[in-house]
XYZ file of C-alpha atoms in Angstrom:
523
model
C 90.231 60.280 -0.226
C 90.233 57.607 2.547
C 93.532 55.459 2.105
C 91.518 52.714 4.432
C 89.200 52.414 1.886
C 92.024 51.218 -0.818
C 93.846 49.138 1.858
C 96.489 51.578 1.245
C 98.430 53.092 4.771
C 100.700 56.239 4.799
C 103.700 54.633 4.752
C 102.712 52.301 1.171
C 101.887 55.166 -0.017
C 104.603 57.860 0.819
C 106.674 54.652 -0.532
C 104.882 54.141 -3.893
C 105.205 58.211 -4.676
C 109.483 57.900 -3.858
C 109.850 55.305 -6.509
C 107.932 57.042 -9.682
C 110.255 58.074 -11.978
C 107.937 61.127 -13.215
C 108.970 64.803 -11.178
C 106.645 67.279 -10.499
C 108.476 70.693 -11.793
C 109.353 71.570 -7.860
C 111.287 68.123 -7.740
C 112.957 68.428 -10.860
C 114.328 72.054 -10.599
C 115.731 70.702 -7.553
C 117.235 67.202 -8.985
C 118.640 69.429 -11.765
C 120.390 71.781 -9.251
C 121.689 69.007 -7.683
C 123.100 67.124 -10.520
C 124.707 70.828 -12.030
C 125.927 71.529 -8.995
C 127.786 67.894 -8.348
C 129.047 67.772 -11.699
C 130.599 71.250 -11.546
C 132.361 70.591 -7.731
C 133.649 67.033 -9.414
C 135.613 68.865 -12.541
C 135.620 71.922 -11.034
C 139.398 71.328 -9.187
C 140.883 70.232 -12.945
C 140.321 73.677 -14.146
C 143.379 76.031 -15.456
C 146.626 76.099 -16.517
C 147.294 74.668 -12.476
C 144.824 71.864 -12.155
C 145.069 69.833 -9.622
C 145.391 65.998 -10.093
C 142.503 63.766 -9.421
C 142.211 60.090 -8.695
C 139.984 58.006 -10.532
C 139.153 54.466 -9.373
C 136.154 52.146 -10.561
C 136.745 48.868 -8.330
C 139.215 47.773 -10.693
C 141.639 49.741 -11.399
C 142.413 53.782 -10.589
C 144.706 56.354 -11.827
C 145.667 60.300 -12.283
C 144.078 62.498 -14.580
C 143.554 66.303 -15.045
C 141.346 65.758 -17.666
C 137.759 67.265 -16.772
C 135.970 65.048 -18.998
C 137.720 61.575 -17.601
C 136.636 62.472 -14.607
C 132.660 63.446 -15.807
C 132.454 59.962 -17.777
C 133.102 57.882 -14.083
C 130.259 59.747 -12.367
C 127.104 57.807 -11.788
C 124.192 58.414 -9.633
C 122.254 55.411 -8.533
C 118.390 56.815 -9.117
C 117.402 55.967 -12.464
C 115.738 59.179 -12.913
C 118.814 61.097 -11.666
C 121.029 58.735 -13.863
C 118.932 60.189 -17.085
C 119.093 64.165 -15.678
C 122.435 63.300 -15.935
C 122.721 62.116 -19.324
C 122.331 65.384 -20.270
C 125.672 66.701 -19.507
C 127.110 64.221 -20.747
C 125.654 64.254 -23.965
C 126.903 67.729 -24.572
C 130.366 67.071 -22.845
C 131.027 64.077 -24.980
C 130.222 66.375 -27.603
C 132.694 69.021 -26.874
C 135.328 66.193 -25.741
C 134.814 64.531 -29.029
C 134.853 67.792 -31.368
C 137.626 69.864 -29.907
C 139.142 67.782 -26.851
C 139.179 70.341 -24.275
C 136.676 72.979 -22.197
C 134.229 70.082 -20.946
C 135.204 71.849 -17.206
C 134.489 75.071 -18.410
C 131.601 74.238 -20.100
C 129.926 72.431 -16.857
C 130.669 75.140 -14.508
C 129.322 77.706 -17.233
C 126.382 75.159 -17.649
C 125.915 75.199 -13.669
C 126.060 78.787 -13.066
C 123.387 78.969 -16.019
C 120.930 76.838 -14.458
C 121.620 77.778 -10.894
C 121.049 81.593 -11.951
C 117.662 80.403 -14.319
C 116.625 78.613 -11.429
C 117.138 79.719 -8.005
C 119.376 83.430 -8.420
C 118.954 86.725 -8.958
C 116.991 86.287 -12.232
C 114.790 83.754 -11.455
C 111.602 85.717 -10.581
C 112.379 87.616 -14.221
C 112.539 83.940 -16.026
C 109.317 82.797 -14.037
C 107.524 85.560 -16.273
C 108.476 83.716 -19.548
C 107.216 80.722 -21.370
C 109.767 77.834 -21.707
C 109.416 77.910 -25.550
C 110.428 81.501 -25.374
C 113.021 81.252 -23.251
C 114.311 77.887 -25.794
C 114.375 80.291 -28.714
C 115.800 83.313 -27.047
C 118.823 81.388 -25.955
C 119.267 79.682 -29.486
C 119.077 83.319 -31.044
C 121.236 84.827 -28.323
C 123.865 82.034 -29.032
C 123.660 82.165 -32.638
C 124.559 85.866 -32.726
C 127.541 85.980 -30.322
C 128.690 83.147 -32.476
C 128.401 85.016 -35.610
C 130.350 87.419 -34.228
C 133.358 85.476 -32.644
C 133.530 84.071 -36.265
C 134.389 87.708 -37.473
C 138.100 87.653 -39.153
C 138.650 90.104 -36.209
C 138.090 87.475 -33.487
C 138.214 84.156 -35.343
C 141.982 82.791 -36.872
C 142.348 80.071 -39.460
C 145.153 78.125 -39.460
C 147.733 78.385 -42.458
C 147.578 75.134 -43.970
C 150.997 76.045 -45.746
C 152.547 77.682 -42.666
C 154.857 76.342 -39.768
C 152.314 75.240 -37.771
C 153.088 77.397 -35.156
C 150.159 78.657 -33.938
C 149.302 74.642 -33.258
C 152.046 74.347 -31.283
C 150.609 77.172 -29.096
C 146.903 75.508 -29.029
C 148.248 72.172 -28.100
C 150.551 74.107 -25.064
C 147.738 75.359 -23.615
C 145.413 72.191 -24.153
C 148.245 70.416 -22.616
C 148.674 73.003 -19.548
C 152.282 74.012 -20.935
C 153.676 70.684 -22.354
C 156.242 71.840 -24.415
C 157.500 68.073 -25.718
C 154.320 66.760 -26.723
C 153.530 70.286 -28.695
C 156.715 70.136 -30.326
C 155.694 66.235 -31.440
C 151.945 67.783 -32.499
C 153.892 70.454 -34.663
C 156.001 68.288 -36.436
C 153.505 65.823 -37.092
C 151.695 68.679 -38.739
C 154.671 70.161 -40.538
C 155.612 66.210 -42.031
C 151.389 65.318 -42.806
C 149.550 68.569 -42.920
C 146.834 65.709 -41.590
C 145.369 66.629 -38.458
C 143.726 63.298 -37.572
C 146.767 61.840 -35.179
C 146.347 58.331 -34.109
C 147.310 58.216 -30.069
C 148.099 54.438 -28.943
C 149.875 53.629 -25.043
C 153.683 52.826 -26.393
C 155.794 49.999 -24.692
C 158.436 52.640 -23.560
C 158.923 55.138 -21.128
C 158.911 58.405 -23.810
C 156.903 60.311 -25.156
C 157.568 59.316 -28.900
C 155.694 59.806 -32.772
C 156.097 58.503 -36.483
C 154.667 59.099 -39.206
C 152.899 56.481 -41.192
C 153.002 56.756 -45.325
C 150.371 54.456 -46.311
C 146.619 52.792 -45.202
C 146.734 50.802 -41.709
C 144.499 47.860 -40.533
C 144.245 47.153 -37.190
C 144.519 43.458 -35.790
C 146.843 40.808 -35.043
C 149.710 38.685 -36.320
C 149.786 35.005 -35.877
C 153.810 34.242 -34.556
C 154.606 37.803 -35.477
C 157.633 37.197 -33.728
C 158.557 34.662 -36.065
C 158.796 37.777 -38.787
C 160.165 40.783 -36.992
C 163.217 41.791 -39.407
C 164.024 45.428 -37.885
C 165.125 47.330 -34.688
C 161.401 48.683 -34.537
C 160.068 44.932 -33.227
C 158.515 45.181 -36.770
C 158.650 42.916 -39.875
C 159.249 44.957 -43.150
C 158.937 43.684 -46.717
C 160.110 45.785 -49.375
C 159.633 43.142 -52.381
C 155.908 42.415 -53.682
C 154.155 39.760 -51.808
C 150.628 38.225 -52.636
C 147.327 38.910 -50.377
C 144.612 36.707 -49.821
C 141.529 38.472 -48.634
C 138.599 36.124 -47.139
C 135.340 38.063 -45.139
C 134.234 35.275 -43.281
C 136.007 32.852 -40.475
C 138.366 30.515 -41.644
C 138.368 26.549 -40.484
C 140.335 23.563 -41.442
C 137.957 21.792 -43.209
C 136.689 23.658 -45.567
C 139.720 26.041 -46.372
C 143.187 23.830 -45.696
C 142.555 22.682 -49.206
C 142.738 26.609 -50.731
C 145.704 27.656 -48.072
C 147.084 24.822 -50.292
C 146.550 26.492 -53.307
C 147.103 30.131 -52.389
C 150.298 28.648 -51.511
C 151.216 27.379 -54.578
C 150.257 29.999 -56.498
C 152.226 32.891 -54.581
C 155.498 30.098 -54.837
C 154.832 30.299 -58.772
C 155.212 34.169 -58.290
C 157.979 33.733 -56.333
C 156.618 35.850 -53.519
C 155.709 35.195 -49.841
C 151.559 35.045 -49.104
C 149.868 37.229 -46.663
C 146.346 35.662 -45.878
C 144.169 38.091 -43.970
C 140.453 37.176 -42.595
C 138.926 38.144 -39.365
C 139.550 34.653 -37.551
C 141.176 30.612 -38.028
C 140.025 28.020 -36.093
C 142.203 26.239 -33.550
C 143.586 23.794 -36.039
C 144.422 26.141 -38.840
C 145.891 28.433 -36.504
C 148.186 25.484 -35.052
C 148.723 24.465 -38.538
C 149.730 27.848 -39.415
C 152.317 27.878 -35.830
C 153.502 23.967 -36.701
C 154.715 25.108 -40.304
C 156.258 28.596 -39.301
C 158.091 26.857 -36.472
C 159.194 24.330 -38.688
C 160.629 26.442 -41.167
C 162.872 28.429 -38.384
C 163.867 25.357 -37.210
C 165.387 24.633 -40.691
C 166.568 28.380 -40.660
C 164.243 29.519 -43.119
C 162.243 32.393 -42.987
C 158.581 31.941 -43.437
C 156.920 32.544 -46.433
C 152.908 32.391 -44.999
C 151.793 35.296 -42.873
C 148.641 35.086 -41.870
C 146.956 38.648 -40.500
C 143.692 38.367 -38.227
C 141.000 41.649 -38.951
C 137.690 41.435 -37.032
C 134.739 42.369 -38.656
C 132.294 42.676 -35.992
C 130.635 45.792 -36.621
C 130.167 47.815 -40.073
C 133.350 50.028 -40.070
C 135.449 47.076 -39.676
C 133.913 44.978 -42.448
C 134.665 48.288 -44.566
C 138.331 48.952 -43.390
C 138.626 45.065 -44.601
C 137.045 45.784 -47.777
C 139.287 49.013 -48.839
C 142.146 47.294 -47.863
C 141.829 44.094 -50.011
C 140.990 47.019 -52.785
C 144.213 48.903 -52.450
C 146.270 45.926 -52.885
C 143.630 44.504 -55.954
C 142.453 41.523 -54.269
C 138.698 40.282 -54.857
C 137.502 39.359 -51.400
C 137.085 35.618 -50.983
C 133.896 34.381 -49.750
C 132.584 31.991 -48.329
C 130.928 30.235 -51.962
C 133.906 30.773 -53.431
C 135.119 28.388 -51.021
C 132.584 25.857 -51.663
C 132.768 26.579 -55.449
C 136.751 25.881 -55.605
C 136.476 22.759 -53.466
C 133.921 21.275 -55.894
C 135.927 21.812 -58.655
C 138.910 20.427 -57.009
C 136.817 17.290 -56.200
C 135.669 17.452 -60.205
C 139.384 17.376 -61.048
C 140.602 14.576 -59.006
C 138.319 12.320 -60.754
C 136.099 11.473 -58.289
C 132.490 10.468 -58.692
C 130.132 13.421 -57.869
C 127.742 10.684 -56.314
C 130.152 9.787 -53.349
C 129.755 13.741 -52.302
C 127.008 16.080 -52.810
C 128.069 19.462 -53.317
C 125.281 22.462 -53.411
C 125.376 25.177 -56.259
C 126.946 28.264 -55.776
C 126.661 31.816 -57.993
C 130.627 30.700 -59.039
C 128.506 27.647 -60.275
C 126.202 29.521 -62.587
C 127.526 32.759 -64.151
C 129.253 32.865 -67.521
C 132.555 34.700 -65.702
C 133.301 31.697 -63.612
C 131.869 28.559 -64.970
C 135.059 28.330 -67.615
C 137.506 28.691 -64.816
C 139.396 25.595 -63.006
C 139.727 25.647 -59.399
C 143.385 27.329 -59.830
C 141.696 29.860 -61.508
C 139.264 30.660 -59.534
C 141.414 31.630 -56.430
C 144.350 32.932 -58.541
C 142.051 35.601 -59.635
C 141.163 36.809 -56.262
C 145.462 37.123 -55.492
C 146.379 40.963 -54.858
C 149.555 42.336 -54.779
C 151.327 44.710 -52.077
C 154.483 46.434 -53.278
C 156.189 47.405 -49.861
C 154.477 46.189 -46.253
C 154.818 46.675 -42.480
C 153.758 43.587 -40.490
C 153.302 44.640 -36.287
C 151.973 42.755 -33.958
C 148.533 44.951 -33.890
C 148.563 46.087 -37.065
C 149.348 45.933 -40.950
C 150.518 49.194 -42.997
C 150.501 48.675 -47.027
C 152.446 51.397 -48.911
C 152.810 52.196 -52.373
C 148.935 51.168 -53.870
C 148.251 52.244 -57.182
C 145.927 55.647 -55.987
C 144.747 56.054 -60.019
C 142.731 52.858 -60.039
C 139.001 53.440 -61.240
C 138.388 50.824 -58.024
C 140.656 52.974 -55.597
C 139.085 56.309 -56.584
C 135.608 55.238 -56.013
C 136.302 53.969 -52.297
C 138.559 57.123 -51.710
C 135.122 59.375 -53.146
C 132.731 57.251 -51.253
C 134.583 57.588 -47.724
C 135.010 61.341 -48.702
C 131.541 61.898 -48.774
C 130.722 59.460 -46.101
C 132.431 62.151 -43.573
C 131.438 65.107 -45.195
C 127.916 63.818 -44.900
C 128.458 63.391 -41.211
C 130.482 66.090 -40.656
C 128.001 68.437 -41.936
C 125.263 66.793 -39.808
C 127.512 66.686 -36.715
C 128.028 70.224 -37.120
C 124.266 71.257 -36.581
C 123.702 69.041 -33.743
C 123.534 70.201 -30.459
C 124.938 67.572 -28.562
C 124.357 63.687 -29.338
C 126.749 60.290 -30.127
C 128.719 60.961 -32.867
C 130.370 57.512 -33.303
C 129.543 57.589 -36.798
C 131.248 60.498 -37.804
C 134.658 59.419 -35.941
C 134.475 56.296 -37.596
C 134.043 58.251 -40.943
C 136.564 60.353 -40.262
C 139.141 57.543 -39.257
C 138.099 55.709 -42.648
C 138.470 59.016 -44.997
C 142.065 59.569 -43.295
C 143.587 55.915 -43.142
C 142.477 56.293 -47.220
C 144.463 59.633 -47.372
C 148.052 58.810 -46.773
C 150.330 59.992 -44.261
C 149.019 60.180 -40.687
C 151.031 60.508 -37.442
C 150.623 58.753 -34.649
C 151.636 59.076 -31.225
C 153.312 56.600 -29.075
C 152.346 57.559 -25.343
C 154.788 55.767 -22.864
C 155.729 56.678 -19.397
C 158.034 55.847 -16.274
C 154.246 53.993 -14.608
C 151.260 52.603 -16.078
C 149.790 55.357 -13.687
C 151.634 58.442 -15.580
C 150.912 56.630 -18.745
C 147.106 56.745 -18.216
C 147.777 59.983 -17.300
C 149.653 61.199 -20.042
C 147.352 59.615 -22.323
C 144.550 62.246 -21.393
C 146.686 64.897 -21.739
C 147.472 63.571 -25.436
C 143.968 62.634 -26.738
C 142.938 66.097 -25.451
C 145.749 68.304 -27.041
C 145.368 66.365 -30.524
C 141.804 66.938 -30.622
C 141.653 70.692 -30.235
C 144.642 70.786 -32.830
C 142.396 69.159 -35.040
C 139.389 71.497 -34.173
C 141.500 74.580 -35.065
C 142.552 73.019 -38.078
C 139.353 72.199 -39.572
C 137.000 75.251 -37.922
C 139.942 77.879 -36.857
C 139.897 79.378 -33.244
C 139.384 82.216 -31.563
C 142.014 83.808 -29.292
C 141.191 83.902 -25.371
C 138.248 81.811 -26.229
C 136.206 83.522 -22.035
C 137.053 86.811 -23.160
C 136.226 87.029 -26.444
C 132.774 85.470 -26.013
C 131.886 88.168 -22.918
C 132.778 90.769 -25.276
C 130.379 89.399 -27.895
C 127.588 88.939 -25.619
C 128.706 92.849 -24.223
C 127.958 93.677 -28.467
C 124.800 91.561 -28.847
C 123.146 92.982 -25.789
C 124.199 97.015 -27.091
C 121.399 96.897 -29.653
C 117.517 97.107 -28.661
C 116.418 93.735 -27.343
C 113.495 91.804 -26.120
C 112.662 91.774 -22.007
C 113.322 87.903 -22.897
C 116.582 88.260 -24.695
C 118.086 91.049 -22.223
C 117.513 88.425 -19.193
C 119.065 85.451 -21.393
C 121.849 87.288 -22.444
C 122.949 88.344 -18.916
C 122.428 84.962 -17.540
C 124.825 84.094 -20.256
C 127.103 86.631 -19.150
C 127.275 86.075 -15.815
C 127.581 82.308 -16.284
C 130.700 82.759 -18.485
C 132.194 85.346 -15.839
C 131.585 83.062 -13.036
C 133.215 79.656 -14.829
């Protein structure tokens, strides 16, 4: 074709064909190469039990890690199509960061010399002779089998669930390349919980440090927490029952000072302080809240409103508000509950309904409510919480009633929740499973005891650092715990792909299987 003839020169043109995002199968075995190969030189130096550090810096900040899949996560390649080749490996490595916490490294150098040998080595002109379909299924079959046989009693352990946890304390030295405080925190956390979902947080000291926490935790914030603290732990503890307000929705003056009022009143008729928690207060209730906690220390008093902020910007947190107000038996408060009670209280002051117009609400209409006085209609939403820990982040309730019909049904519902996902993790190949960790984190905080693990360090740099170290370690604990493990995890799987390829086998499953073997030599 004559270019002229489309007013189209060389240069347009050679142009126009270097920005389409579509690869001929030359260009793409080549991109792929690339990208394998990159990835595998970048986490290739935090390999083994003598890694060597590595810097990471975005623009904004930087700091040590010899964590393989910290360093994967920063990489970025500016080509959009190179960006989404990409995506790949991290897809899977988020997947094996996520599940068991350690052997992203491994797995990318295994995953390079795979594609590199596929591709361009000495088996390439064997896997030119095969259709990509079979090639797909011959790797899924030769996979399958050498897993079946790692998970032989002879090659797979399980961990004793009544034991002394020992064999976790050896997992988490090796995760942790042969830290021998943090495995001795991971054991004990085990030995106190038998839970292996540990909660990992950056701690405001210089040690390494754990507790254990007996009871369900919301995460948030304290209004003047300071105002509270009553222990050496920077933490306020109650020990006597105190009432909880529950509302879903924001709070502001207008509508709500009226019911603070109330919910006052009602928890001083109890003779207990109030904890109000929603997910936020407008600037005047929140300076309301400061000016009459300020002026009660000023009169030494200590104050008897707490008031607990819990977002509830996405799903899991609207949930995690939801169980909690049901393991202290509070009935959320919404927001026409609001409306209802301030009608009523309008009713009872005498006032003519014609000055104000109030709209209809389903506390309005059903037989359940309509009896009720405004009193009544918030003192029924009042929960109780037998023995409390208010931080500045967070809230820990102790001591709910676990036999409640109401209690059972959430604990059941999470249960199955993360089973559900669990289940449906487990036959994924690779994929965002977000869902299932926020499952998970539900189904434990409903469970009881759960350590967690205060990271702190000498620097914010060693901190960051640590942290890595920590998150990894924790996670393949928690892998072994749940699926069991598999001793001198490289050796074992060559020796299963050494019994797989002893029986008769396909042309196409002999050349998978030693691709797969020479991969796992060479990582």
């Amino acid at each position: 074709m004559d270019l002229s003839q489309l007013h189209l020169d060389e240069k347009s043109y050679a142009e126009m064909r270097a920005a389409m995002n579509i690869f001929d199968e030359d260009k793409f075995k080549k991109a792929l190469i690339s990208i394998s190969r990159i990835s595998a030189e970048v986490v290739g130096s935090t390999v083994g039990p003598y890694a060597r550090t590595v810097i990471i810096g975005d623009g904004y900040t930087h700091y040590p890690t010899k964590d393989g899949w910290s360093v994967l996560k920063k990489l970025s390649f500016h080509e959009a199509i190179y960006q989404e080749l990409f995506g790949i490996f991290k897809d899977v490595s988020y997947t094996l960061a996520s599940k068991v916490g350690d052997g992203t490294s491994t797995a990318v150098l295994a995953a390079n010399a795979f594609i590199d040998s596929m591709v361009t080595g000495e088996h390439a002109t064997e896997v030119a002779r095969f259709r990509q379909t079979d090639l797909t299924k011959s790797l899924e079959k030769v996979v399958n089998s050498v897993t079946a046989i790692l998970e032989r009693e002879a090659a797979k352990h399980s961990i004793d669930k009544n034991g002394d946890f020992s064999d976790i304390r050896r997992i988490a030295m090796i995760s942790s390349n042969g830290n021998e405080e943090l495995s001795d925190i991971i054991q004990k956390i085990y030995q106190e919980t038998k839970n292996p979902n540990i909660y990992v947080t950056l701690g405001n000291s210089d040690k390494l440090e754990y507790t254990i926490e007996n009871g369900y935790r919301l995460t948030g914030s304290t209004i003047a927490h300071r105002a509270y603290v009553n222990s050496d732990e920077g933490v306020a503890k109650f020990t006597t029952p105190i009432a909880v307000a529950v509302f879903d929705h924001n709070i502001n003056w207008n509508d709500h000072h009226e019911v603070f009022n109330v919910l006052a009143k009602l928890a001083a008729k109890r003779n207990q302080k109030l904890l109000i928690v929603a997910p936020s207060y407008d600037d005047i209730t929140a300076q309301s809240i400061g000016a009459t906690v300020d002026k009660n220390l000023a009169r030494g008093i200590e104050p008897s409103l707490c008031v607990f902020t819990a977002p509830v910007g996405m799903d899991h947190m609207r949930k995690s508000l939801a169980d909690f107000a049901t393991l202290v038996g509070a009935h959320v408060i919404d927001f026409p509950r609001v409306a209802a009670y301030n009608r009523r209280l309008y009713e009872e002051s005498g006032a003519s309904m014609e000055d104000v117009k109030f709209k209809d609400t389903i506390y309005d209409q059903m037989e359940d409510y309509i009896n009720l006085n405004s009193a009544q209609l918030i003192d029924q939403c009042l929960g109780t919480s037998i023995n409390t820990v208010l931080g500045e982040k967070y809230l820990i309730i102790r001591d709910y009633d676990t036999e409640r019909d109401m209690v059972k049904q959430i604990m059941r519902e999470a249960k199955e929740e993360y089973e559900t996902l669990k289940n449906k993790l487990d036959k994924a190949v690779a994929g965002n499973d977000t869902e299932y960790m926020r499952a998970a984190a539900r189904y434990n905080r409903l469970s009881g005891a759960m350590g967690t693990i205060n990271v702190g360090a000498d620097s914010d740099l060693s901190q960051r650092c640590l942290k890595d170290a920590v998150d990894d370690a924790v996670l393949a604990c928690k892998s072994a715990f749940d699926h069991g493990y598999v001793k001198g995890l490289n050796v074992d799987c060559l020796r299963a792909i050494r019994e797989f390829a002893n029986q008769e086998l396909s042309p196409v499953d002999r050349v998978v299987s030693d691709i797969l073997y020479q991969s796992i030599s060479e990582a």
